[in-house]
């Protein structure tokens, strides 16, 4: 079964709709983000603008996840 999620780049507001399998994790989406937006390692996903999601967390279909820079890393 596929999981449809939206990933938004908080830097510029652009978004990407991602269809992934049910076992989709933050780490697998991060790889897509690095390739699509050219983000380097050191970004994390922020769900619903409040909760930082750990790398091994399965993502939930229908949710929007935000790519935001780590506070200690400047681009």
mmCIF file with all atom_site columns, C-alpha atoms in Angstrom:
data_model
loop_
_atom_site.group_PDB
_atom_site.id
_atom_site.type_symbol
_atom_site.label_atom_id
_atom_site.label_alt_id
_atom_site.label_comp_id
_atom_site.label_asym_id
_atom_site.label_entity_id
_atom_site.label_seq_id
_atom_site.pdbx_PDB_ins_code
_atom_site.Cartn_x
_atom_site.Cartn_y
_atom_site.Cartn_z
_atom_site.occupancy
_atom_site.B_iso_or_equiv
_atom_site.pdbx_formal_charge
_atom_site.auth_seq_id
_atom_site.auth_comp_id
_atom_site.auth_asym_id
_atom_site.auth_atom_id
_atom_site.pdbx_PDB_model_num
ATOM 1  C CA . UNK A 1 1  ? 0.000  0.000  0.000  1.00 0.00 ? 1  UNK A CA 1
ATOM 2  C CA . UNK A 1 2  ? 1.223  3.504  -0.787 1.00 0.00 ? 2  UNK A CA 1
ATOM 3  C CA . UNK A 1 3  ? 1.476  6.457  1.597  1.00 0.00 ? 3  UNK A CA 1
ATOM 4  C CA . UNK A 1 4  ? 0.896  9.916  0.158  1.00 0.00 ? 4  UNK A CA 1
ATOM 5  C CA . UNK A 1 5  ? 2.615  12.674 2.153  1.00 0.00 ? 5  UNK A CA 1
ATOM 6  C CA . UNK A 1 6  ? 3.490  16.289 1.445  1.00 0.00 ? 6  UNK A CA 1
ATOM 7  C CA . UNK A 1 7  ? 6.954  17.615 2.204  1.00 0.00 ? 7  UNK A CA 1
ATOM 8  C CA . UNK A 1 8  ? 7.364  21.396 2.431  1.00 0.00 ? 8  UNK A CA 1
ATOM 9  C CA . UNK A 1 9  ? 10.697 23.192 2.341  1.00 0.00 ? 9  UNK A CA 1
ATOM 10 C CA . UNK A 1 10 ? 10.425 25.803 5.104  1.00 0.00 ? 10 UNK A CA 1
ATOM 11 C CA . UNK A 1 11 ? 13.177 27.899 3.502  1.00 0.00 ? 11 UNK A CA 1
ATOM 12 C CA . UNK A 1 12 ? 11.097 28.881 0.480  1.00 0.00 ? 12 UNK A CA 1
ATOM 13 C CA . UNK A 1 13 ? 7.656  27.270 0.892  1.00 0.00 ? 13 UNK A CA 1
ATOM 14 C CA . UNK A 1 14 ? 7.945  24.948 -2.093 1.00 0.00 ? 14 UNK A CA 1
ATOM 15 C CA . UNK A 1 15 ? 6.379  21.540 -1.646 1.00 0.00 ? 15 UNK A CA 1
ATOM 16 C CA . UNK A 1 16 ? 6.733  18.024 -2.940 1.00 0.00 ? 16 UNK A CA 1
ATOM 17 C CA . UNK A 1 17 ? 4.114  15.274 -2.830 1.00 0.00 ? 17 UNK A CA 1
ATOM 18 C CA . UNK A 1 18 ? 5.728  11.906 -2.098 1.00 0.00 ? 18 UNK A CA 1
ATOM 19 C CA . UNK A 1 19 ? 4.149  8.488  -2.586 1.00 0.00 ? 19 UNK A CA 1
ATOM 20 C CA . UNK A 1 20 ? 6.020  5.984  -0.431 1.00 0.00 ? 20 UNK A CA 1
ATOM 21 C CA . UNK A 1 21 ? 5.360  2.513  0.975  1.00 0.00 ? 21 UNK A CA 1
ATOM 22 C CA . UNK A 1 22 ? 3.796  2.101  4.425  1.00 0.00 ? 22 UNK A CA 1
ATOM 23 C CA . UNK A 1 23 ? 7.237  1.619  6.003  1.00 0.00 ? 23 UNK A CA 1
ATOM 24 C CA . UNK A 1 24 ? 8.399  5.059  4.836  1.00 0.00 ? 24 UNK A CA 1
ATOM 25 C CA . UNK A 1 25 ? 10.640 6.705  7.448  1.00 0.00 ? 25 UNK A CA 1
ATOM 26 C CA . UNK A 1 26 ? 12.155 10.134 7.963  1.00 0.00 ? 26 UNK A CA 1
ATOM 27 C CA . UNK A 1 27 ? 15.493 8.794  6.748  1.00 0.00 ? 27 UNK A CA 1
ATOM 28 C CA . UNK A 1 28 ? 14.070 7.613  3.409  1.00 0.00 ? 28 UNK A CA 1
ATOM 29 C CA . UNK A 1 29 ? 12.301 10.943 2.817  1.00 0.00 ? 29 UNK A CA 1
ATOM 30 C CA . UNK A 1 30 ? 15.437 12.871 3.828  1.00 0.00 ? 30 UNK A CA 1
ATOM 31 C CA . UNK A 1 31 ? 17.316 11.183 0.961  1.00 0.00 ? 31 UNK A CA 1
ATOM 32 C CA . UNK A 1 32 ? 14.657 12.370 -1.486 1.00 0.00 ? 32 UNK A CA 1
ATOM 33 C CA . UNK A 1 33 ? 14.809 15.895 -0.029 1.00 0.00 ? 33 UNK A CA 1
ATOM 34 C CA . UNK A 1 34 ? 18.602 16.017 -0.365 1.00 0.00 ? 34 UNK A CA 1
ATOM 35 C CA . UNK A 1 35 ? 18.339 15.046 -4.016 1.00 0.00 ? 35 UNK A CA 1
ATOM 36 C CA . UNK A 1 36 ? 15.286 17.158 -4.956 1.00 0.00 ? 36 UNK A CA 1
ATOM 37 C CA . UNK A 1 37 ? 16.165 20.409 -3.157 1.00 0.00 ? 37 UNK A CA 1
ATOM 38 C CA . UNK A 1 38 ? 19.921 19.917 -2.905 1.00 0.00 ? 38 UNK A CA 1
ATOM 39 C CA . UNK A 1 39 ? 19.718 20.065 0.878  1.00 0.00 ? 39 UNK A CA 1
ATOM 40 C CA . UNK A 1 40 ? 22.798 18.655 2.518  1.00 0.00 ? 40 UNK A CA 1
ATOM 41 C CA . UNK A 1 41 ? 22.799 16.282 5.467  1.00 0.00 ? 41 UNK A CA 1
ATOM 42 C CA . UNK A 1 42 ? 21.907 18.192 8.631  1.00 0.00 ? 42 UNK A CA 1
ATOM 43 C CA . UNK A 1 43 ? 18.273 19.034 7.955  1.00 0.00 ? 43 UNK A CA 1
ATOM 44 C CA . UNK A 1 44 ? 15.428 17.441 9.882  1.00 0.00 ? 44 UNK A CA 1
ATOM 45 C CA . UNK A 1 45 ? 11.707 17.041 9.356  1.00 0.00 ? 45 UNK A CA 1
ATOM 46 C CA . UNK A 1 46 ? 9.246  18.927 11.511 1.00 0.00 ? 46 UNK A CA 1
ATOM 47 C CA . UNK A 1 47 ? 5.729  17.510 11.539 1.00 0.00 ? 47 UNK A CA 1
ATOM 48 C CA . UNK A 1 48 ? 2.814  19.916 11.753 1.00 0.00 ? 48 UNK A CA 1
ATOM 49 C CA . UNK A 1 49 ? 5.259  22.692 12.569 1.00 0.00 ? 49 UNK A CA 1
ATOM 50 C CA . UNK A 1 50 ? 5.736  21.539 16.175 1.00 0.00 ? 50 UNK A CA 1
ATOM 51 C CA . UNK A 1 51 ? 7.065  17.991 16.664 1.00 0.00 ? 51 UNK A CA 1
ATOM 52 C CA . UNK A 1 52 ? 10.571 16.977 15.596 1.00 0.00 ? 52 UNK A CA 1
ATOM 53 C CA . UNK A 1 53 ? 10.344 13.479 14.146 1.00 0.00 ? 53 UNK A CA 1
ATOM 54 C CA . UNK A 1 54 ? 13.136 10.938 14.805 1.00 0.00 ? 54 UNK A CA 1
ATOM 55 C CA . UNK A 1 55 ? 14.773 9.165  11.846 1.00 0.00 ? 55 UNK A CA 1
ATOM 56 C CA . UNK A 1 56 ? 13.193 5.753  12.446 1.00 0.00 ? 56 UNK A CA 1
ATOM 57 C CA . UNK A 1 57 ? 9.620  7.035  12.824 1.00 0.00 ? 57 UNK A CA 1
ATOM 58 C CA . UNK A 1 58 ? 7.154  5.744  10.210 1.00 0.00 ? 58 UNK A CA 1
ATOM 59 C CA . UNK A 1 59 ? 5.462  8.641  8.456  1.00 0.00 ? 59 UNK A CA 1
ATOM 60 C CA . UNK A 1 60 ? 1.662  8.889  8.323  1.00 0.00 ? 60 UNK A CA 1
ATOM 61 C CA . UNK A 1 61 ? -0.214 9.223  5.051  1.00 0.00 ? 61 UNK A CA 1
ATOM 62 C CA . UNK A 1 62 ? -2.041 12.489 4.521  1.00 0.00 ? 62 UNK A CA 1
ATOM 63 C CA . UNK A 1 63 ? 0.322  14.427 6.802  1.00 0.00 ? 63 UNK A CA 1
ATOM 64 C CA . UNK A 1 64 ? 2.460  17.423 5.876  1.00 0.00 ? 64 UNK A CA 1
ATOM 65 C CA . UNK A 1 65 ? 6.100  17.370 6.965  1.00 0.00 ? 65 UNK A CA 1
ATOM 66 C CA . UNK A 1 66 ? 8.409  20.374 6.923  1.00 0.00 ? 66 UNK A CA 1
ATOM 67 C CA . UNK A 1 67 ? 12.107 20.352 6.080  1.00 0.00 ? 67 UNK A CA 1
ATOM 68 C CA . UNK A 1 68 ? 13.778 22.905 8.349  1.00 0.00 ? 68 UNK A CA 1
ATOM 69 C CA . UNK A 1 69 ? 17.450 23.694 8.926  1.00 0.00 ? 69 UNK A CA 1
ATOM 70 C CA . UNK A 1 70 ? 19.070 22.555 12.151 1.00 0.00 ? 70 UNK A CA 1
ATOM 71 C CA . UNK A 1 71 ? 19.501 25.622 14.370 1.00 0.00 ? 71 UNK A CA 1
ATOM 72 C CA . UNK A 1 72 ? 23.242 25.006 14.847 1.00 0.00 ? 72 UNK A CA 1
ATOM 73 C CA . UNK A 1 73 ? 24.031 24.528 11.150 1.00 0.00 ? 73 UNK A CA 1
ATOM 74 C CA . UNK A 1 74 ? 24.184 27.497 8.811  1.00 0.00 ? 74 UNK A CA 1
ATOM 75 C CA . UNK A 1 75 ? 23.913 26.942 5.103  1.00 0.00 ? 75 UNK A CA 1
#
